[in-house]
JSON list of C-alpha atoms in Angstrom, two decimals:
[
{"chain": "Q", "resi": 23, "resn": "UNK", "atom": "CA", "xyz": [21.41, 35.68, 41.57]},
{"chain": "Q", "resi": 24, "resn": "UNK", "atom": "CA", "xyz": [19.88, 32.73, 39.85]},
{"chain": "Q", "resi": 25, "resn": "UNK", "atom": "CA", "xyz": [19.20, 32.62, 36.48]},
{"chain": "Q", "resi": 26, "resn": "UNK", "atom": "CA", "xyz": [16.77, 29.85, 34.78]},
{"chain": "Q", "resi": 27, "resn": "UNK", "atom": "CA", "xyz": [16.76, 29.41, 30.95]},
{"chain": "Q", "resi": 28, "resn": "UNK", "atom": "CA", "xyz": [14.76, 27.35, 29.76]},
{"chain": "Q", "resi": 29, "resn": "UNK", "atom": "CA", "xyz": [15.18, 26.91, 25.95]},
{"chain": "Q", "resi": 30, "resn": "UNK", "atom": "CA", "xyz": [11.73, 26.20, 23.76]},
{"chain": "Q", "resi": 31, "resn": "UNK", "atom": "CA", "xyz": [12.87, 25.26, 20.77]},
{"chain": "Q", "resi": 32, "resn": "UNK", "atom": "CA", "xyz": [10.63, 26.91, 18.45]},
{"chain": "Q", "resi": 33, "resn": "UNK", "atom": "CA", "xyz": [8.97, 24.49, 15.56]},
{"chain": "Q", "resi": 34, "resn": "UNK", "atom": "CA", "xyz": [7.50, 25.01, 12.07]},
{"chain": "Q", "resi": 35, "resn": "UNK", "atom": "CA", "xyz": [4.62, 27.28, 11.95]},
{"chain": "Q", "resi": 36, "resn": "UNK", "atom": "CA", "xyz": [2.06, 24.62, 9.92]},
{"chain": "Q", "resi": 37, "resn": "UNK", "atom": "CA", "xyz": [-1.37, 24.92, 11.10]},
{"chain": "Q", "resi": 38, "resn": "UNK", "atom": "CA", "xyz": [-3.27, 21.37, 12.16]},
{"chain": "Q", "resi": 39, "resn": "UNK", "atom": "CA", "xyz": [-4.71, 21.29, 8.48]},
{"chain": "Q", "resi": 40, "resn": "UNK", "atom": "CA", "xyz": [-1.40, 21.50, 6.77]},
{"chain": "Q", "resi": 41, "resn": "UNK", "atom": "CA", "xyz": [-0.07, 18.96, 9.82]},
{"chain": "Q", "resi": 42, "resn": "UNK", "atom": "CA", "xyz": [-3.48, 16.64, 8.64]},
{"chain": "Q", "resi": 43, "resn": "UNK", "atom": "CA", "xyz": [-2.27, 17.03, 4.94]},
{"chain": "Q", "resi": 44, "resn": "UNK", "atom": "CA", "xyz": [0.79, 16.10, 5.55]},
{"chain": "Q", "resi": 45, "resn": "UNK", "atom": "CA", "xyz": [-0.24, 12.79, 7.75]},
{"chain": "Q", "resi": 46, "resn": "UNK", "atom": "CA", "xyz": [-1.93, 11.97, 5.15]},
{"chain": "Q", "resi": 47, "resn": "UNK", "atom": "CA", "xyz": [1.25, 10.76, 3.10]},
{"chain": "Q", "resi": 48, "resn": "UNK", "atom": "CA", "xyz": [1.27, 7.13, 3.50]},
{"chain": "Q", "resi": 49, "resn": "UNK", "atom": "CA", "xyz": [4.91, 6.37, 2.49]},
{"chain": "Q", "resi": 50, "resn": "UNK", "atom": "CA", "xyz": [7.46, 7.48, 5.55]},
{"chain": "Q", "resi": 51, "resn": "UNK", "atom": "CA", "xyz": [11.24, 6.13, 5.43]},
{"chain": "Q", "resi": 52, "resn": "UNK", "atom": "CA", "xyz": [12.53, 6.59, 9.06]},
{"chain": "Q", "resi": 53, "resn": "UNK", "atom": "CA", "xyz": [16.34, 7.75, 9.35]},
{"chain": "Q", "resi": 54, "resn": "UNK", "atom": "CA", "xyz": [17.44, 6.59, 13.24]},
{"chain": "Q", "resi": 55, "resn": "UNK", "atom": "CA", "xyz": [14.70, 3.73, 13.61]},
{"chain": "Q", "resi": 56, "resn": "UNK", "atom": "CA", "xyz": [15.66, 1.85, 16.04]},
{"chain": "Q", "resi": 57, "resn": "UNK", "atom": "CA", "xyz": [15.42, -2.20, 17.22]},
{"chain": "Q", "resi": 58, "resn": "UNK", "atom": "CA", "xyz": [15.18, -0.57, 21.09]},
{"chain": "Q", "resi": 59, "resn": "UNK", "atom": "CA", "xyz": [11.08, -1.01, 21.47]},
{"chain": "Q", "resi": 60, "resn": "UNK", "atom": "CA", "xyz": [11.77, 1.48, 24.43]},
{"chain": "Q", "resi": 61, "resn": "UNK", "atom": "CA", "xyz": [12.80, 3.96, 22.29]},
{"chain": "Q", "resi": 62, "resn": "UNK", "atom": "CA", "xyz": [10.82, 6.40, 20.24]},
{"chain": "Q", "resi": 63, "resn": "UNK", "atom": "CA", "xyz": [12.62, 5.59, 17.47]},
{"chain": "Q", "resi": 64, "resn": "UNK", "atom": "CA", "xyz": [11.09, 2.47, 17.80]},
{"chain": "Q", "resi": 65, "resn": "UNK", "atom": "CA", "xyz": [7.76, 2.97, 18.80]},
{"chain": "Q", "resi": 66, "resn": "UNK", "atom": "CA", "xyz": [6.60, 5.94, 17.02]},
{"chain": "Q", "resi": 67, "resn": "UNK", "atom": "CA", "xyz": [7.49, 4.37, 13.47]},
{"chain": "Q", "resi": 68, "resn": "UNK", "atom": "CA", "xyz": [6.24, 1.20, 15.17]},
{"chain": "Q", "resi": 69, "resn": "UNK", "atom": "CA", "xyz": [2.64, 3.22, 15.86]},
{"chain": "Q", "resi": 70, "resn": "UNK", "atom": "CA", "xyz": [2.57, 4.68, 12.09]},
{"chain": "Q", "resi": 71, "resn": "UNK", "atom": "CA", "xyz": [2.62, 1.20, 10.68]},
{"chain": "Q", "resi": 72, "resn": "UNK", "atom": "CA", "xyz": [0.06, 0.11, 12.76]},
{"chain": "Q", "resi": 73, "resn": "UNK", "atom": "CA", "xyz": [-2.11, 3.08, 11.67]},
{"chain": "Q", "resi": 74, "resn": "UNK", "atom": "CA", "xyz": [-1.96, 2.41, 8.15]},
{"chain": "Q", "resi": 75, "resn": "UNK", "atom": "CA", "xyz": [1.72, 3.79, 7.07]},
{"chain": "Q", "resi": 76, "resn": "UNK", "atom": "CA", "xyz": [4.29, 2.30, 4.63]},
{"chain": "Q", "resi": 77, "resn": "UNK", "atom": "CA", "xyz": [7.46, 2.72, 7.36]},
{"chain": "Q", "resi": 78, "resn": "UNK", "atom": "CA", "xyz": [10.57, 2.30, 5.81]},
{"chain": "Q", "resi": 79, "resn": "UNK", "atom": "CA", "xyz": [13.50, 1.61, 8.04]},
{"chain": "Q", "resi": 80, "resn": "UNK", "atom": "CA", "xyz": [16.88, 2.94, 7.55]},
{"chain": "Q", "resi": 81, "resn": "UNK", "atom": "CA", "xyz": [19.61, 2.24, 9.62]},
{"chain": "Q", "resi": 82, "resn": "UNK", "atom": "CA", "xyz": [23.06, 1.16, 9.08]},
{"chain": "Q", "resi": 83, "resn": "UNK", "atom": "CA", "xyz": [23.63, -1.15, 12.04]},
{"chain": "Q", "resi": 84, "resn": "UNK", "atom": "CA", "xyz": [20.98, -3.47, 11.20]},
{"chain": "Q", "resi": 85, "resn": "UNK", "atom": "CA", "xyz": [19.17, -5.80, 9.07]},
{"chain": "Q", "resi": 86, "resn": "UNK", "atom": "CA", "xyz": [15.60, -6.36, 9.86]},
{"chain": "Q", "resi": 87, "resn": "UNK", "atom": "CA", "xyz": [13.01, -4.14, 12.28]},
{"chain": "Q", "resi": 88, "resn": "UNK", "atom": "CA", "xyz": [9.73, -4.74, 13.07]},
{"chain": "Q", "resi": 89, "resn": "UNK", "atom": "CA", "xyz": [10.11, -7.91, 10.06]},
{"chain": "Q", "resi": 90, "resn": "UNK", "atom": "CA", "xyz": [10.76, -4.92, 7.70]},
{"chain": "Q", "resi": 91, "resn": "UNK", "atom": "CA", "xyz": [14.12, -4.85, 5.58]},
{"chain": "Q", "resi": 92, "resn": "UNK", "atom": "CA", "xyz": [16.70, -2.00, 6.95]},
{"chain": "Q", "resi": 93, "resn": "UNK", "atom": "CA", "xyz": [18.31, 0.09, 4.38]},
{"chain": "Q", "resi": 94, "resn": "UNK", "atom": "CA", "xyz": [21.67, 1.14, 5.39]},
{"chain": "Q", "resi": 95, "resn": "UNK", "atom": "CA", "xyz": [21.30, 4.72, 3.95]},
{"chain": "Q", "resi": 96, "resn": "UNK", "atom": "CA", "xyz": [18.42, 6.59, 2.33]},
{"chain": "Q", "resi": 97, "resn": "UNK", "atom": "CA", "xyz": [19.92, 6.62, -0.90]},
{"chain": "Q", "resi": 98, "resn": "UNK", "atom": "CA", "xyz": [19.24, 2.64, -1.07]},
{"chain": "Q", "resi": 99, "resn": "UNK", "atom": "CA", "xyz": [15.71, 2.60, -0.49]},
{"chain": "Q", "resi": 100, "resn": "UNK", "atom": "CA", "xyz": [14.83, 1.91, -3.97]},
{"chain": "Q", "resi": 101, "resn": "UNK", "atom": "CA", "xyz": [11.58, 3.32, -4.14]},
{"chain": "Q", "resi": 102, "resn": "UNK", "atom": "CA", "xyz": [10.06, 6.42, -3.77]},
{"chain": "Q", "resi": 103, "resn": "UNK", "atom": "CA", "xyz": [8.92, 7.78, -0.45]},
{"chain": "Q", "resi": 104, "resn": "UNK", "atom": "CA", "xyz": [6.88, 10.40, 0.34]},
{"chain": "Q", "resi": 105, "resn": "UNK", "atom": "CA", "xyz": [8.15, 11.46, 3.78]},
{"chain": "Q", "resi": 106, "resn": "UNK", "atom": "CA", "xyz": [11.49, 11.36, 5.18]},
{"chain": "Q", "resi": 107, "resn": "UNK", "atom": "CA", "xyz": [11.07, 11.38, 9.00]},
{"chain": "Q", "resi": 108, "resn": "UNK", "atom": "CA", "xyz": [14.30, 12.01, 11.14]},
{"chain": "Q", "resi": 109, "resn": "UNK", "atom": "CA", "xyz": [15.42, 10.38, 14.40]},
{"chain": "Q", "resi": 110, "resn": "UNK", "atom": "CA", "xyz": [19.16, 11.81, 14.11]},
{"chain": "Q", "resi": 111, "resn": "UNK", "atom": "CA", "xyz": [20.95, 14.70, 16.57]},
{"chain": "Q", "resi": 112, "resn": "UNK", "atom": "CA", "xyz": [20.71, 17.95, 15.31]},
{"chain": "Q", "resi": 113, "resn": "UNK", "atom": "CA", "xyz": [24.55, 18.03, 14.66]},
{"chain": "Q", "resi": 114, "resn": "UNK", "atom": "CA", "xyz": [24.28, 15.20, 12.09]},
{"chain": "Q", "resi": 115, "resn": "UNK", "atom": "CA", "xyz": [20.80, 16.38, 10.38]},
{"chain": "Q", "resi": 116, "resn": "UNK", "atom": "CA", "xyz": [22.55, 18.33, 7.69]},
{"chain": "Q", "resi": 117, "resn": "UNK", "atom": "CA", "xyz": [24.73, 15.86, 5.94]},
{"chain": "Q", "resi": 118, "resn": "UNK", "atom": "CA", "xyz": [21.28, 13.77, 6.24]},
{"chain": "Q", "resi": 119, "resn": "UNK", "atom": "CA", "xyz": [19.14, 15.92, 4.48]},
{"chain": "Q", "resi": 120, "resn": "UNK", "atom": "CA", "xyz": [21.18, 17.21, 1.92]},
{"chain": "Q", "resi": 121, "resn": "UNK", "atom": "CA", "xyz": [21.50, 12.92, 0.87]},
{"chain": "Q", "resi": 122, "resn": "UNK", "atom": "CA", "xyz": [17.38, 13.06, 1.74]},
{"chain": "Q", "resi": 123, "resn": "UNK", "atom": "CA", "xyz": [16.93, 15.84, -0.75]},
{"chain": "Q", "resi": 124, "resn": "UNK", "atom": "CA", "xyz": [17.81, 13.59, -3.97]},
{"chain": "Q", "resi": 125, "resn": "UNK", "atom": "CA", "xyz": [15.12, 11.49, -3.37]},
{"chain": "Q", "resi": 126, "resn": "UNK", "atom": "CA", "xyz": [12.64, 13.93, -3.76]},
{"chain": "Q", "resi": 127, "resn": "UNK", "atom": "CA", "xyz": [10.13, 13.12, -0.99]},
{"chain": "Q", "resi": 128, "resn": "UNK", "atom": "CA", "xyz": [7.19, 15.90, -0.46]},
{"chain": "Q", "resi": 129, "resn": "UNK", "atom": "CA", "xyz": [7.91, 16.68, 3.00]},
{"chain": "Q", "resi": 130, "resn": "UNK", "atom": "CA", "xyz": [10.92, 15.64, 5.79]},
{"chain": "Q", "resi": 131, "resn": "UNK", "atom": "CA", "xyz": [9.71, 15.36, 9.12]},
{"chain": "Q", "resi": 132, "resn": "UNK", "atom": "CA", "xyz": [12.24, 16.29, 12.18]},
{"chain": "Q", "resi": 133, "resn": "UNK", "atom": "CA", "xyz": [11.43, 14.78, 15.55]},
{"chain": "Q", "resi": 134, "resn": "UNK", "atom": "CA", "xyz": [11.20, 16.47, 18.51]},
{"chain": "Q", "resi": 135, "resn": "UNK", "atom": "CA", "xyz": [14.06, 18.30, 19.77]},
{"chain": "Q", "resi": 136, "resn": "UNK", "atom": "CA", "xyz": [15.47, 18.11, 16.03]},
{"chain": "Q", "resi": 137, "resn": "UNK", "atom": "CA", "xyz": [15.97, 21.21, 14.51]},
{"chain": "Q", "resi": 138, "resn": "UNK", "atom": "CA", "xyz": [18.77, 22.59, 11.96]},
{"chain": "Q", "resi": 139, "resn": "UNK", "atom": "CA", "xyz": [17.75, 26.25, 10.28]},
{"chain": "Q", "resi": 140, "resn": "UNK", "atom": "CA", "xyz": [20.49, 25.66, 7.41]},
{"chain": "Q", "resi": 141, "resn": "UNK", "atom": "CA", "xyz": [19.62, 22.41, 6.49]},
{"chain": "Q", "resi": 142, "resn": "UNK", "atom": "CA", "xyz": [15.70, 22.80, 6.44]},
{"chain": "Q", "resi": 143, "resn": "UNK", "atom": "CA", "xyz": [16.43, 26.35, 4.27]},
{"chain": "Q", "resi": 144, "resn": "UNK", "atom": "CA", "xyz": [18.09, 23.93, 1.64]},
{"chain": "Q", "resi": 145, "resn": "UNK", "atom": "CA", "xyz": [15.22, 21.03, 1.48]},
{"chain": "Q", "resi": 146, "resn": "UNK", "atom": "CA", "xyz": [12.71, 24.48, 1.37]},
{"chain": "Q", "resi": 147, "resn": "UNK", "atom": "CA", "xyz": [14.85, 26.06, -1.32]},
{"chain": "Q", "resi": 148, "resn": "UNK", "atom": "CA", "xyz": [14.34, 22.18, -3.31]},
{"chain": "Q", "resi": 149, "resn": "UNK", "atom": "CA", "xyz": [10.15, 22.54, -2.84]},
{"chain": "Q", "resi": 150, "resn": "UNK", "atom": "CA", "xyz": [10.45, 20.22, 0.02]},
{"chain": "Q", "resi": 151, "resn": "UNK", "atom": "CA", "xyz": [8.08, 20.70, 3.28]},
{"chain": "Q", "resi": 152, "resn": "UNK", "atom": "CA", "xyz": [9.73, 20.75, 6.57]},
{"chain": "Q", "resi": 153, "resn": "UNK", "atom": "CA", "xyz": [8.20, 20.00, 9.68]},
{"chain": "Q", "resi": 154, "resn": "UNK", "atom": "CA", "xyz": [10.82, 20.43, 12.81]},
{"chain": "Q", "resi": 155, "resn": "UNK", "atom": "CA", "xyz": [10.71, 19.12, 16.03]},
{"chain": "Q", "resi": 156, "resn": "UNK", "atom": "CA", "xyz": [7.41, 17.91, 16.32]},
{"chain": "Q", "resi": 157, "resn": "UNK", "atom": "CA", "xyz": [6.17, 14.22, 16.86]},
{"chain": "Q", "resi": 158, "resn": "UNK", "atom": "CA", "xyz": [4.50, 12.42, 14.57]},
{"chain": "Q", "resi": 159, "resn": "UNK", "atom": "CA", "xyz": [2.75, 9.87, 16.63]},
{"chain": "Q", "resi": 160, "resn": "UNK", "atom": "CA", "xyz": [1.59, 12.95, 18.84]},
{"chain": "Q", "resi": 161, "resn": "UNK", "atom": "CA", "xyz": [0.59, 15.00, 15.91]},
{"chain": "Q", "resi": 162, "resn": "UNK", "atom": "CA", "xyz": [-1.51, 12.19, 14.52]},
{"chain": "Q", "resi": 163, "resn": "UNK", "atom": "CA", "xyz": [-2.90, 11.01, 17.89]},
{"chain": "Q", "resi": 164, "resn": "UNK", "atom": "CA", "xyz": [-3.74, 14.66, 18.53]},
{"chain": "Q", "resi": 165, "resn": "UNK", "atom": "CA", "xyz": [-5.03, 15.44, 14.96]},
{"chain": "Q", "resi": 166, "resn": "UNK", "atom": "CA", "xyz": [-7.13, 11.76, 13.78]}
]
């Protein structure tokens, strides 16, 4: 006997207007950009500057992407941002937000296939929106 399982992740429950409200939010600091233009690291913080967004990068392993200065860690960006979006593996997201948390940003955004139930409980628990494994360049292509 065969047995198929097929795992859906589930994701937040936000309907398209809260998704819309959150789009909105201009300023997004990217955790996990990457200099790889193949990867969507890359190109979805790559497609949110060229629709109008304030992209951030933070990554320790580099200086410069897309022209814009790389933080190494979120804790250096010095100013304030008003989404945290996350291209990180699920095992490290929890060390990641707790660090995200202290800079107070309105919502963090996990990617697709991103998801960590104990660390999104603690950014809730600080007033902080979280939006799991969902895309933002599909969410905004699908939504605007």
């Amino acid at each position: 006997m065969i047995h198929h399982f097929i795992f859906f992740m589930d994701r937040d429950s936000y309907t398209d207007d809260e998704i819309k409200d959150i789009l909105s939010l201009k300023k997004v600091a990217v955790i996990g950009m990457s200099k790889n233009s193949n990867k969507a690291a890359h190109y979805v913080p790559k497609y949110l500057s060229e629709n109008g967004y304030d992209v951030i990068p933070v990554n320790p392993t580099t200086d410069t992407i897309l022209g814009k200065k790389c933080f190494k860690s979120i804790s250096d960006v010095p100013s304030d941002v008003d989404v945290i979006d996350l291209f990180r593996p699920s095992d490290h997201v929890l060390s990641l937000i707790q660090e995200a948390i202290k800079k107070k940003p309105k919502v963090i955004w996990l990617q697709e296939g991103i998801h960590n139930p104990e660390a999104e409980e603690l950014a809730k628990k600080e007033g902080i929106r979280v939006v799991f494994n969902r895309c933002m360049l599909a969410e905004h292509r699908r939504l605007f």
